[in-house]
Amino acid sequence: MKEKRLYSFEYLRYAPLEDLPEAERRLANCAAEACSKSYAPYSDFRVGAAALLDDGEIVSAANQESEVFPSGMCAERSLLYYVQSNRSGRKVRALAIASLPASRECSPCGACRQVIADTEKRQGAPIRLILCGACSATVVESARALLPFTFELE
Ligand code: THU
């Protein structure tokens, strides 16, 4: 038997950025501010990420590059590893990602999608993603939507 199947998902797009609901705009602003914590002398591409935790706290991080290129770390994974190490037991409700330059909305790379999906699985709840650009934002309800056929060990 052969079946053709279609994968699709819904997302929200806001343009201009000011149309984002206020709580998400606040998180988007924190992600944009976190770009200043980036160390990106090699790519010159600064990424900031901000997470809203279930107790209302917002934590943020930025990409950190290394002279040994593969040793650098994306903003999203820096942030989620920080949360897991220092806010253990807290759930991440939403994650905003911004970049400098901000001409396009910043979308998580494949490795970060996997780690965000891992976090969703561990905490048993989805993470709303807010992908921000200077003039617009896209909101996706779960990292799993961006990673169909997600790898799982078990
Ligand atoms: N980067 C992130 O921080 N997050 C992503 O999802 C993709 C890329 C960083 C890694 C590197 O420091 C720079 O952006 C250029 O790839």
PDB file of N, CA, C and O in Angstrom, residues 26-99:
ATOM      1  N   ARG A  26       6.750  41.936  24.978  1.00  0.00           N
ATOM      2  CA  ARG A  26       7.726  42.129  26.054  1.00  0.00           C
ATOM      3  C   ARG A  26       8.846  41.085  25.939  1.00  0.00           C
ATOM      4  O   ARG A  26      10.020  41.388  26.070  1.00  0.00           O
ATOM      5  N   LEU A  27       8.459  39.843  25.660  1.00  0.00           N
ATOM      6  CA  LEU A  27       9.464  38.777  25.522  1.00  0.00           C
ATOM      7  C   LEU A  27      10.331  39.025  24.279  1.00  0.00           C
ATOM      8  O   LEU A  27      11.547  38.826  24.304  1.00  0.00           O
ATOM      9  N   ALA A  28       9.696  39.503  23.207  1.00  0.00           N
ATOM     10  CA  ALA A  28      10.430  39.819  21.975  1.00  0.00           C
ATOM     11  C   ALA A  28      11.461  40.923  22.252  1.00  0.00           C
ATOM     12  O   ALA A  28      12.606  40.854  21.780  1.00  0.00           O
ATOM     13  N   ASN A  29      11.069  41.916  23.044  1.00  0.00           N
ATOM     14  CA  ASN A  29      12.003  43.004  23.378  1.00  0.00           C
ATOM     15  C   ASN A  29      13.179  42.471  24.192  1.00  0.00           C
ATOM     16  O   ASN A  29      14.327  42.886  23.982  1.00  0.00           O
ATOM     17  N   CYS A  30      12.898  41.531  25.116  1.00  0.00           N
ATOM     18  CA  CYS A  30      13.985  40.947  25.921  1.00  0.00           C
ATOM     19  C   CYS A  30      14.952  40.183  25.021  1.00  0.00           C
ATOM     20  O   CYS A  30      16.173  40.234  25.227  1.00  0.00           O
ATOM     21  N   ALA A  31      14.412  39.465  24.022  1.00  0.00           N
ATOM     22  CA  ALA A  31      15.285  38.724  23.100  1.00  0.00           C
ATOM     23  C   ALA A  31      16.142  39.715  22.300  1.00  0.00           C
ATOM     24  O   ALA A  31      17.352  39.499  22.118  1.00  0.00           O
ATOM     25  N   ALA A  32      15.531  40.802  21.853  1.00  0.00           N
ATOM     26  CA  ALA A  32      16.284  41.808  21.078  1.00  0.00           C
ATOM     27  C   ALA A  32      17.387  42.426  21.945  1.00  0.00           C
ATOM     28  O   ALA A  32      18.527  42.598  21.490  1.00  0.00           O
ATOM     29  N   GLU A  33      17.054  42.708  23.205  1.00  0.00           N
ATOM     30  CA  GLU A  33      18.072  43.286  24.112  1.00  0.00           C
ATOM     31  C   GLU A  33      19.198  42.291  24.376  1.00  0.00           C
ATOM     32  O   GLU A  33      20.359  42.678  24.546  1.00  0.00           O
ATOM     33  N   ALA A  34      18.852  40.991  24.412  1.00  0.00           N
ATOM     34  CA  ALA A  34      19.865  39.961  24.715  1.00  0.00           C
ATOM     35  C   ALA A  34      20.914  39.863  23.612  1.00  0.00           C
ATOM     36  O   ALA A  34      21.996  39.309  23.846  1.00  0.00           O
ATOM     37  N   CYS A  35      20.622  40.404  22.432  1.00  0.00           N
ATOM     38  CA  CYS A  35      21.636  40.388  21.352  1.00  0.00           C
ATOM     39  C   CYS A  35      22.912  41.092  21.814  1.00  0.00           C
ATOM     40  O   CYS A  35      24.006  40.787  21.330  1.00  0.00           O
ATOM     41  N   SER A  36      22.764  42.012  22.768  1.00  0.00           N
ATOM     42  CA  SER A  36      23.952  42.743  23.248  1.00  0.00           C
ATOM     43  C   SER A  36      24.871  41.824  24.059  1.00  0.00           C
ATOM     44  O   SER A  36      26.016  42.171  24.323  1.00  0.00           O
ATOM     45  N   LYS A  37      24.384  40.650  24.486  1.00  0.00           N
ATOM     46  CA  LYS A  37      25.220  39.712  25.254  1.00  0.00           C
ATOM     47  C   LYS A  37      25.958  38.742  24.333  1.00  0.00           C
ATOM     48  O   LYS A  37      26.672  37.853  24.793  1.00  0.00           O
ATOM     49  N   SER A  38      25.707  38.888  23.017  1.00  0.00           N
ATOM     50  CA  SER A  38      26.319  37.965  22.053  1.00  0.00           C
ATOM     51  C   SER A  38      27.821  38.195  21.931  1.00  0.00           C
ATOM     52  O   SER A  38      28.309  39.325  22.026  1.00  0.00           O
ATOM     53  N   TYR A  39      28.542  37.086  21.719  1.00  0.00           N
ATOM     54  CA  TYR A  39      29.966  37.196  21.341  1.00  0.00           C
ATOM     55  C   TYR A  39      30.072  36.536  19.969  1.00  0.00           C
ATOM     56  O   TYR A  39      30.040  35.311  19.850  1.00  0.00           O
ATOM     57  N   ALA A  40      30.083  37.364  18.924  1.00  0.00           N
ATOM     58  CA  ALA A  40      30.023  36.821  17.568  1.00  0.00           C
ATOM     59  C   ALA A  40      31.002  37.521  16.637  1.00  0.00           C
ATOM     60  O   ALA A  40      30.622  38.084  15.599  1.00  0.00           O
ATOM     61  N   PRO A  41      32.316  37.493  16.989  1.00  0.00           N
ATOM     62  CA  PRO A  41      33.287  38.199  16.148  1.00  0.00           C
ATOM     63  C   PRO A  41      33.523  37.519  14.807  1.00  0.00           C
ATOM     64  O   PRO A  41      34.061  38.139  13.898  1.00  0.00           O
ATOM     65  N   TYR A  42      33.139  36.262  14.692  1.00  0.00           N
ATOM     66  CA  TYR A  42      33.428  35.516  13.452  1.00  0.00           C
ATOM     67  C   TYR A  42      32.298  35.653  12.437  1.00  0.00           C
ATOM     68  O   TYR A  42      32.544  35.894  11.251  1.00  0.00           O
ATOM     69  N   SER A  43      31.064  35.495  12.895  1.00  0.00           N
ATOM     70  CA  SER A  43      29.935  35.588  11.952  1.00  0.00           C
ATOM     71  C   SER A  43      29.382  37.008  11.888  1.00  0.00           C
ATOM     72  O   SER A  43      28.718  37.368  10.922  1.00  0.00           O
ATOM     73  N   ASP A  44      29.614  37.796  12.933  1.00  0.00           N
ATOM     74  CA  ASP A  44      29.005  39.122  13.019  1.00  0.00           C
ATOM     75  C   ASP A  44      27.483  39.029  13.026  1.00  0.00           C
ATOM     76  O   ASP A  44      26.811  39.968  12.606  1.00  0.00           O
ATOM     77  N   PHE A  45      26.964  37.890  13.440  1.00  0.00           N
ATOM     78  CA  PHE A  45      25.520  37.697  13.492  1.00  0.00           C
ATOM     79  C   PHE A  45      25.145  37.433  14.946  1.00  0.00           C
ATOM     80  O   PHE A  45      25.479  36.400  15.514  1.00  0.00           O
ATOM     81  N   ARG A  46      24.492  38.414  15.531  1.00  0.00           N
ATOM     82  CA  ARG A  46      24.152  38.322  16.965  1.00  0.00           C
ATOM     83  C   ARG A  46      22.742  37.790  17.126  1.00  0.00           C
ATOM     84  O   ARG A  46      21.821  38.286  16.460  1.00  0.00           O
ATOM     85  N   VAL A  47      22.602  36.813  17.991  1.00  0.00           N
ATOM     86  CA  VAL A  47      21.275  36.229  18.244  1.00  0.00           C
ATOM     87  C   VAL A  47      20.981  36.334  19.733  1.00  0.00           C
ATOM     88  O   VAL A  47      21.853  36.047  20.572  1.00  0.00           O
ATOM     89  N   GLY A  48      19.770  36.756  20.054  1.00  0.00           N
ATOM     90  CA  GLY A  48      19.335  36.828  21.452  1.00  0.00           C
ATOM     91  C   GLY A  48      18.104  35.955  21.626  1.00  0.00           C
ATOM     92  O   GLY A  48      17.260  35.869  20.728  1.00  0.00           O
ATOM     93  N   ALA A  49      18.012  35.288  22.769  1.00  0.00           N
ATOM     94  CA  ALA A  49      16.835  34.467  23.048  1.00  0.00           C
ATOM     95  C   ALA A  49      16.351  34.791  24.452  1.00  0.00           C
ATOM     96  O   ALA A  49      17.162  35.035  25.356  1.00  0.00           O
ATOM     97  N   ALA A  50      15.038  34.802  24.629  1.00  0.00           N
ATOM     98  CA  ALA A  50      14.459  35.070  25.950  1.00  0.00           C
ATOM     99  C   ALA A  50      13.366  34.051  26.218  1.00  0.00           C
ATOM    100  O   ALA A  50      12.566  33.739  25.328  1.00  0.00           O
ATOM    101  N   ALA A  51      13.373  33.515  27.441  1.00  0.00           N
ATOM    102  CA  ALA A  51      12.384  32.491  27.808  1.00  0.00           C
ATOM    103  C   ALA A  51      11.491  33.011  28.924  1.00  0.00           C
ATOM    104  O   ALA A  51      11.968  33.607  29.893  1.00  0.00           O
ATOM    105  N   LEU A  52      10.200  32.778  28.759  1.00  0.00           N
ATOM    106  CA  LEU A  52       9.237  33.068  29.826  1.00  0.00           C
ATOM    107  C   LEU A  52       9.003  31.771  30.596  1.00  0.00           C
ATOM    108  O   LEU A  52       8.575  30.768  30.010  1.00  0.00           O
ATOM    109  N   LEU A  53       9.313  31.777  31.903  1.00  0.00           N
ATOM    110  CA  LEU A  53       9.149  30.580  32.730  1.00  0.00           C
ATOM    111  C   LEU A  53       7.763  30.568  33.385  1.00  0.00           C
ATOM    112  O   LEU A  53       7.068  31.599  33.398  1.00  0.00           O
ATOM    113  N   ASP A  54       7.397  29.406  33.926  1.00  0.00           N
ATOM    114  CA  ASP A  54       6.022  29.264  34.434  1.00  0.00           C
ATOM    115  C   ASP A  54       5.748  30.093  35.679  1.00  0.00           C
ATOM    116  O   ASP A  54       4.590  30.275  36.053  1.00  0.00           O
ATOM    117  N   ASP A  55       6.790  30.619  36.337  1.00  0.00           N
ATOM    118  CA  ASP A  55       6.545  31.512  37.476  1.00  0.00           C
ATOM    119  C   ASP A  55       6.615  32.984  37.066  1.00  0.00           C
ATOM    120  O   ASP A  55       6.643  33.870  37.912  1.00  0.00           O
ATOM    121  N   GLY A  56       6.680  33.226  35.738  1.00  0.00           N
ATOM    122  CA  GLY A  56       6.664  34.602  35.242  1.00  0.00           C
ATOM    123  C   GLY A  56       8.040  35.193  35.019  1.00  0.00           C
ATOM    124  O   GLY A  56       8.165  36.269  34.413  1.00  0.00           O
ATOM    125  N   GLU A  57       9.078  34.513  35.516  1.00  0.00           N
ATOM    126  CA  GLU A  57      10.431  35.052  35.327  1.00  0.00           C
ATOM    127  C   GLU A  57      10.828  34.980  33.842  1.00  0.00           C
ATOM    128  O   GLU A  57      10.466  34.032  33.136  1.00  0.00           O
ATOM    129  N   ILE A  58      11.578  35.975  33.389  1.00  0.00           N
ATOM    130  CA  ILE A  58      12.131  35.962  32.029  1.00  0.00           C
ATOM    131  C   ILE A  58      13.647  35.855  32.139  1.00  0.00           C
ATOM    132  O   ILE A  58      14.276  36.624  32.878  1.00  0.00           O
ATOM    133  N   VAL A  59      14.220  34.871  31.452  1.00  0.00           N
ATOM    134  CA  VAL A  59      15.677  34.750  31.417  1.00  0.00           C
ATOM    135  C   VAL A  59      16.119  34.818  29.959  1.00  0.00           C
ATOM    136  O   VAL A  59      15.376  34.422  29.059  1.00  0.00           O
ATOM    137  N   SER A  60      17.329  35.304  29.740  1.00  0.00           N
ATOM    138  CA  SER A  60      17.779  35.466  28.357  1.00  0.00           C
ATOM    139  C   SER A  60      19.234  35.058  28.198  1.00  0.00           C
ATOM    140  O   SER A  60      19.983  34.948  29.176  1.00  0.00           O
ATOM    141  N   ALA A  61      19.624  34.821  26.962  1.00  0.00           N
ATOM    142  CA  ALA A  61      21.003  34.444  26.639  1.00  0.00           C
ATOM    143  C   ALA A  61      21.257  34.811  25.173  1.00  0.00           C
ATOM    144  O   ALA A  61      20.333  35.204  24.441  1.00  0.00           O
ATOM    145  N   ALA A  62      22.514  34.664  24.766  1.00  0.00           N
ATOM    146  CA  ALA A  62      22.881  35.035  23.401  1.00  0.00           C
ATOM    147  C   ALA A  62      23.883  34.026  22.848  1.00  0.00           C
ATOM    148  O   ALA A  62      24.454  33.231  23.611  1.00  0.00           O
ATOM    149  N   ASN A  63      24.098  34.061  21.550  1.00  0.00           N
ATOM    150  CA  ASN A  63      25.066  33.127  20.943  1.00  0.00           C
ATOM    151  C   ASN A  63      26.491  33.499  21.363  1.00  0.00           C
ATOM    152  O   ASN A  63      26.826  34.683  21.514  1.00  0.00           O
ATOM    153  N   GLN A  64      27.298  32.469  21.542  1.00  0.00           N
ATOM    154  CA  GLN A  64      28.690  32.649  21.969  1.00  0.00           C
ATOM    155  C   GLN A  64      29.569  31.879  20.993  1.00  0.00           C
ATOM    156  O   GLN A  64      29.427  30.662  20.853  1.00  0.00           O
ATOM    157  N   GLU A  65      30.451  32.579  20.304  1.00  0.00           N
ATOM    158  CA  GLU A  65      31.299  31.907  19.316  1.00  0.00           C
ATOM    159  C   GLU A  65      32.673  31.603  19.899  1.00  0.00           C
ATOM    160  O   GLU A  65      33.077  32.149  20.932  1.00  0.00           O
ATOM    161  N   SER A  66      33.375  30.697  19.205  1.00  0.00           N
ATOM    162  CA  SER A  66      34.707  30.267  19.652  1.00  0.00           C
ATOM    163  C   SER A  66      35.679  30.317  18.479  1.00  0.00           C
ATOM    164  O   SER A  66      35.281  30.149  17.322  1.00  0.00           O
ATOM    165  N   GLU A  67      36.927  30.496  18.813  1.00  0.00           N
ATOM    166  CA  GLU A  67      37.975  30.466  17.800  1.00  0.00           C
ATOM    167  C   GLU A  67      37.994  29.086  17.129  1.00  0.00           C
ATOM    168  O   GLU A  67      38.371  28.947  15.979  1.00  0.00           O
ATOM    169  N   VAL A  68      37.594  28.089  17.900  1.00  0.00           N
ATOM    170  CA  VAL A  68      37.423  26.746  17.331  1.00  0.00           C
ATOM    171  C   VAL A  68      35.936  26.645  16.962  1.00  0.00           C
ATOM    172  O   VAL A  68      35.091  26.373  17.811  1.00  0.00           O
ATOM    173  N   PHE A  69      35.608  26.930  15.718  1.00  0.00           N
ATOM    174  CA  PHE A  69      34.230  27.202  15.318  1.00  0.00           C
ATOM    175  C   PHE A  69      33.144  26.285  15.893  1.00  0.00           C
ATOM    176  O   PHE A  69      32.152  26.766  16.408  1.00  0.00           O
ATOM    177  N   PRO A  70      33.318  24.955  15.834  1.00  0.00           N
ATOM    178  CA  PRO A  70      32.207  24.106  16.316  1.00  0.00           C
ATOM    179  C   PRO A  70      31.961  24.221  17.817  1.00  0.00           C
ATOM    180  O   PRO A  70      30.965  23.721  18.318  1.00  0.00           O
ATOM    181  N   SER A  71      32.890  24.859  18.526  1.00  0.00           N
ATOM    182  CA  SER A  71      32.719  24.969  19.975  1.00  0.00           C
ATOM    183  C   SER A  71      31.791  26.105  20.388  1.00  0.00           C
ATOM    184  O   SER A  71      31.456  26.235  21.570  1.00  0.00           O
ATOM    185  N   GLY A  72      31.387  26.914  19.438  1.00  0.00           N
ATOM    186  CA  GLY A  72      30.456  27.991  19.765  1.00  0.00           C
ATOM    187  C   GLY A  72      29.090  27.419  20.103  1.00  0.00           C
ATOM    188  O   GLY A  72      28.847  26.215  19.969  1.00  0.00           O
ATOM    189  N   MET A  73      28.201  28.277  20.560  1.00  0.00           N
ATOM    190  CA  MET A  73      26.867  27.801  20.933  1.00  0.00           C
ATOM    191  C   MET A  73      25.797  28.827  20.546  1.00  0.00           C
ATOM    192  O   MET A  73      25.989  30.026  20.722  1.00  0.00           O
ATOM    193  N   CYS A  74      24.703  28.331  19.992  1.00  0.00           N
ATOM    194  CA  CYS A  74      23.572  29.187  19.614  1.00  0.00           C
ATOM    195  C   CYS A  74      22.917  29.786  20.863  1.00  0.00           C
ATOM    196  O   CYS A  74      23.018  29.228  21.962  1.00  0.00           O
ATOM    197  N   ALA A  75      22.201  30.866  20.629  1.00  0.00           N
ATOM    198  CA  ALA A  75      21.510  31.556  21.729  1.00  0.00           C
ATOM    199  C   ALA A  75      20.455  30.660  22.383  1.00  0.00           C
ATOM    200  O   ALA A  75      20.366  30.594  23.617  1.00  0.00           O
ATOM    201  N   GLU A  76      19.691  29.953  21.572  1.00  0.00           N
ATOM    202  CA  GLU A  76      18.576  29.161  22.123  1.00  0.00           C
ATOM    203  C   GLU A  76      19.089  28.032  23.008  1.00  0.00           C
ATOM    204  O   GLU A  76      18.552  27.765  24.085  1.00  0.00           O
ATOM    205  N   ARG A  77      20.138  27.344  22.538  1.00  0.00           N
ATOM    206  CA  ARG A  77      20.655  26.246  23.355  1.00  0.00           C
ATOM    207  C   ARG A  77      21.386  26.781  24.579  1.00  0.00           C
ATOM    208  O   ARG A  77      21.294  26.202  25.659  1.00  0.00           O
ATOM    209  N   SER A  78      22.132  27.894  24.438  1.00  0.00           N
ATOM    210  CA  SER A  78      22.769  28.495  25.623  1.00  0.00           C
ATOM    211  C   SER A  78      21.697  28.741  26.676  1.00  0.00           C
ATOM    212  O   SER A  78      21.880  28.441  27.863  1.00  0.00           O
ATOM    213  N   LEU A  79      20.570  29.279  26.233  1.00  0.00           N
ATOM    214  CA  LEU A  79      19.492  29.639  27.163  1.00  0.00           C
ATOM    215  C   LEU A  79      18.850  28.403  27.785  1.00  0.00           C
ATOM    216  O   LEU A  79      18.678  28.325  29.009  1.00  0.00           O
ATOM    217  N   LEU A  80      18.510  27.412  26.981  1.00  0.00           N
ATOM    218  CA  LEU A  80      17.816  26.237  27.528  1.00  0.00           C
ATOM    219  C   LEU A  80      18.726  25.425  28.444  1.00  0.00           C
ATOM    220  O   LEU A  80      18.272  24.875  29.446  1.00  0.00           O
ATOM    221  N   TYR A  81      20.020  25.377  28.139  1.00  0.00           N
ATOM    222  CA  TYR A  81      20.941  24.667  29.027  1.00  0.00           C
ATOM    223  C   TYR A  81      21.093  25.446  30.341  1.00  0.00           C
ATOM    224  O   TYR A  81      21.208  24.859  31.417  1.00  0.00           O
ATOM    225  N   TYR A  82      21.056  26.761  30.238  1.00  0.00           N
ATOM    226  CA  TYR A  82      21.113  27.582  31.452  1.00  0.00           C
ATOM    227  C   TYR A  82      19.881  27.332  32.321  1.00  0.00           C
ATOM    228  O   TYR A  82      19.980  27.144  33.537  1.00  0.00           O
ATOM    229  N   VAL A  83      18.726  27.331  31.691  1.00  0.00           N
ATOM    230  CA  VAL A  83      17.473  27.124  32.444  1.00  0.00           C
ATOM    231  C   VAL A  83      17.488  25.752  33.103  1.00  0.00           C
ATOM    232  O   VAL A  83      17.149  25.606  34.285  1.00  0.00           O
ATOM    233  N   GLN A  84      17.912  24.741  32.367  1.00  0.00           N
ATOM    234  CA  GLN A  84      17.935  23.382  32.919  1.00  0.00           C
ATOM    235  C   GLN A  84      18.904  23.299  34.105  1.00  0.00           C
ATOM    236  O   GLN A  84      18.643  22.611  35.084  1.00  0.00           O
ATOM    237  N   SER A  85      20.012  24.046  34.026  1.00  0.00           N
ATOM    238  CA  SER A  85      21.018  23.992  35.092  1.00  0.00           C
ATOM    239  C   SER A  85      20.649  24.842  36.295  1.00  0.00           C
ATOM    240  O   SER A  85      20.990  24.494  37.427  1.00  0.00           O
ATOM    241  N   ASN A  86      19.976  25.964  36.048  1.00  0.00           N
ATOM    242  CA  ASN A  86      19.765  26.935  37.126  1.00  0.00           C
ATOM    243  C   ASN A  86      18.321  27.169  37.527  1.00  0.00           C
ATOM    244  O   ASN A  86      18.055  27.848  38.521  1.00  0.00           O
ATOM    245  N   ARG A  87      17.386  26.683  36.744  1.00  0.00           N
ATOM    246  CA  ARG A  87      15.950  26.855  37.063  1.00  0.00           C
ATOM    247  C   ARG A  87      15.275  25.496  36.934  1.00  0.00           C
ATOM    248  O   ARG A  87      14.181  25.385  36.384  1.00  0.00           O
ATOM    249  N   SER A  88      15.951  24.493  37.432  1.00  0.00           N
ATOM    250  CA  SER A  88      15.476  23.120  37.281  1.00  0.00           C
ATOM    251  C   SER A  88      14.069  22.978  37.869  1.00  0.00           C
ATOM    252  O   SER A  88      13.776  23.504  38.939  1.00  0.00           O
ATOM    253  N   GLY A  89      13.196  22.306  37.124  1.00  0.00           N
ATOM    254  CA  GLY A  89      11.814  22.141  37.593  1.00  0.00           C
ATOM    255  C   GLY A  89      10.877  23.196  37.053  1.00  0.00           C
ATOM    256  O   GLY A  89       9.659  23.024  37.062  1.00  0.00           O
ATOM    257  N   ARG A  90      11.444  24.322  36.592  1.00  0.00           N
ATOM    258  CA  ARG A  90      10.603  25.365  35.982  1.00  0.00           C
ATOM    259  C   ARG A  90      10.270  24.938  34.556  1.00  0.00           C
ATOM    260  O   ARG A  90      11.088  24.356  33.861  1.00  0.00           O
ATOM    261  N   LYS A  91       9.052  25.275  34.124  1.00  0.00           N
ATOM    262  CA  LYS A  91       8.694  25.001  32.734  1.00  0.00           C
ATOM    263  C   LYS A  91       8.891  26.259  31.889  1.00  0.00           C
ATOM    264  O   LYS A  91       8.655  27.370  32.362  1.00  0.00           O
ATOM    265  N   VAL A  92       9.326  26.046  30.660  1.00  0.00           N
ATOM    266  CA  VAL A  92       9.458  27.174  29.728  1.00  0.00           C
ATOM    267  C   VAL A  92       8.144  27.276  28.964  1.00  0.00           C
ATOM    268  O   VAL A  92       7.719  26.327  28.312  1.00  0.00           O
ATOM    269  N   ARG A  93       7.477  28.398  29.101  1.00  0.00           N
ATOM    270  CA  ARG A  93       6.194  28.592  28.417  1.00  0.00           C
ATOM    271  C   ARG A  93       6.374  29.127  27.001  1.00  0.00           C
ATOM    272  O   ARG A  93       5.641  28.759  26.087  1.00  0.00           O
ATOM    273  N   ALA A  94       7.309  30.068  26.853  1.00  0.00           N
ATOM    274  CA  ALA A  94       7.506  30.702  25.543  1.00  0.00           C
ATOM    275  C   ALA A  94       8.968  31.074  25.375  1.00  0.00           C
ATOM    276  O   ALA A  94       9.685  31.302  26.363  1.00  0.00           O
ATOM    277  N   LEU A  95       9.402  31.107  24.131  1.00  0.00           N
ATOM    278  CA  LEU A  95      10.799  31.416  23.806  1.00  0.00           C
ATOM    279  C   LEU A  95      10.805  32.369  22.607  1.00  0.00           C
ATOM    280  O   LEU A  95      10.261  32.029  21.549  1.00  0.00           O
ATOM    281  N   ALA A  96      11.376  33.549  22.806  1.00  0.00           N
ATOM    282  CA  ALA A  96      11.474  34.514  21.699  1.00  0.00           C
ATOM    283  C   ALA A  96      12.909  34.548  21.196  1.00  0.00           C
ATOM    284  O   ALA A  96      13.861  34.408  21.980  1.00  0.00           O
ATOM    285  N   ILE A  97      13.055  34.692  19.899  1.00  0.00           N
ATOM    286  CA  ILE A  97      14.378  34.705  19.275  1.00  0.00           C
ATOM    287  C   ILE A  97      14.473  35.948  18.390  1.00  0.00           C
ATOM    288  O   ILE A  97      13.571  36.211  17.577  1.00  0.00           O
ATOM    289  N   ALA A  98      15.577  36.685  18.551  1.00  0.00           N
ATOM    290  CA  ALA A  98      15.786  37.889  17.739  1.00  0.00           C
ATOM    291  C   ALA A  98      17.239  37.924  17.286  1.00  0.00           C
ATOM    292  O   ALA A  98      18.086  37.228  17.853  1.00  0.00           O
ATOM    293  N   SER A  99      17.513  38.712  16.283  1.00  0.00           N
ATOM    294  CA  SER A  99      18.897  38.777  15.803  1.00  0.00           C
ATOM    295  C   SER A  99      19.273  40.195  15.387  1.00  0.00           C
ATOM    296  O   SER A  99      18.425  41.061  15.203  1.00  0.00           O
TER     297      SER A  99
END
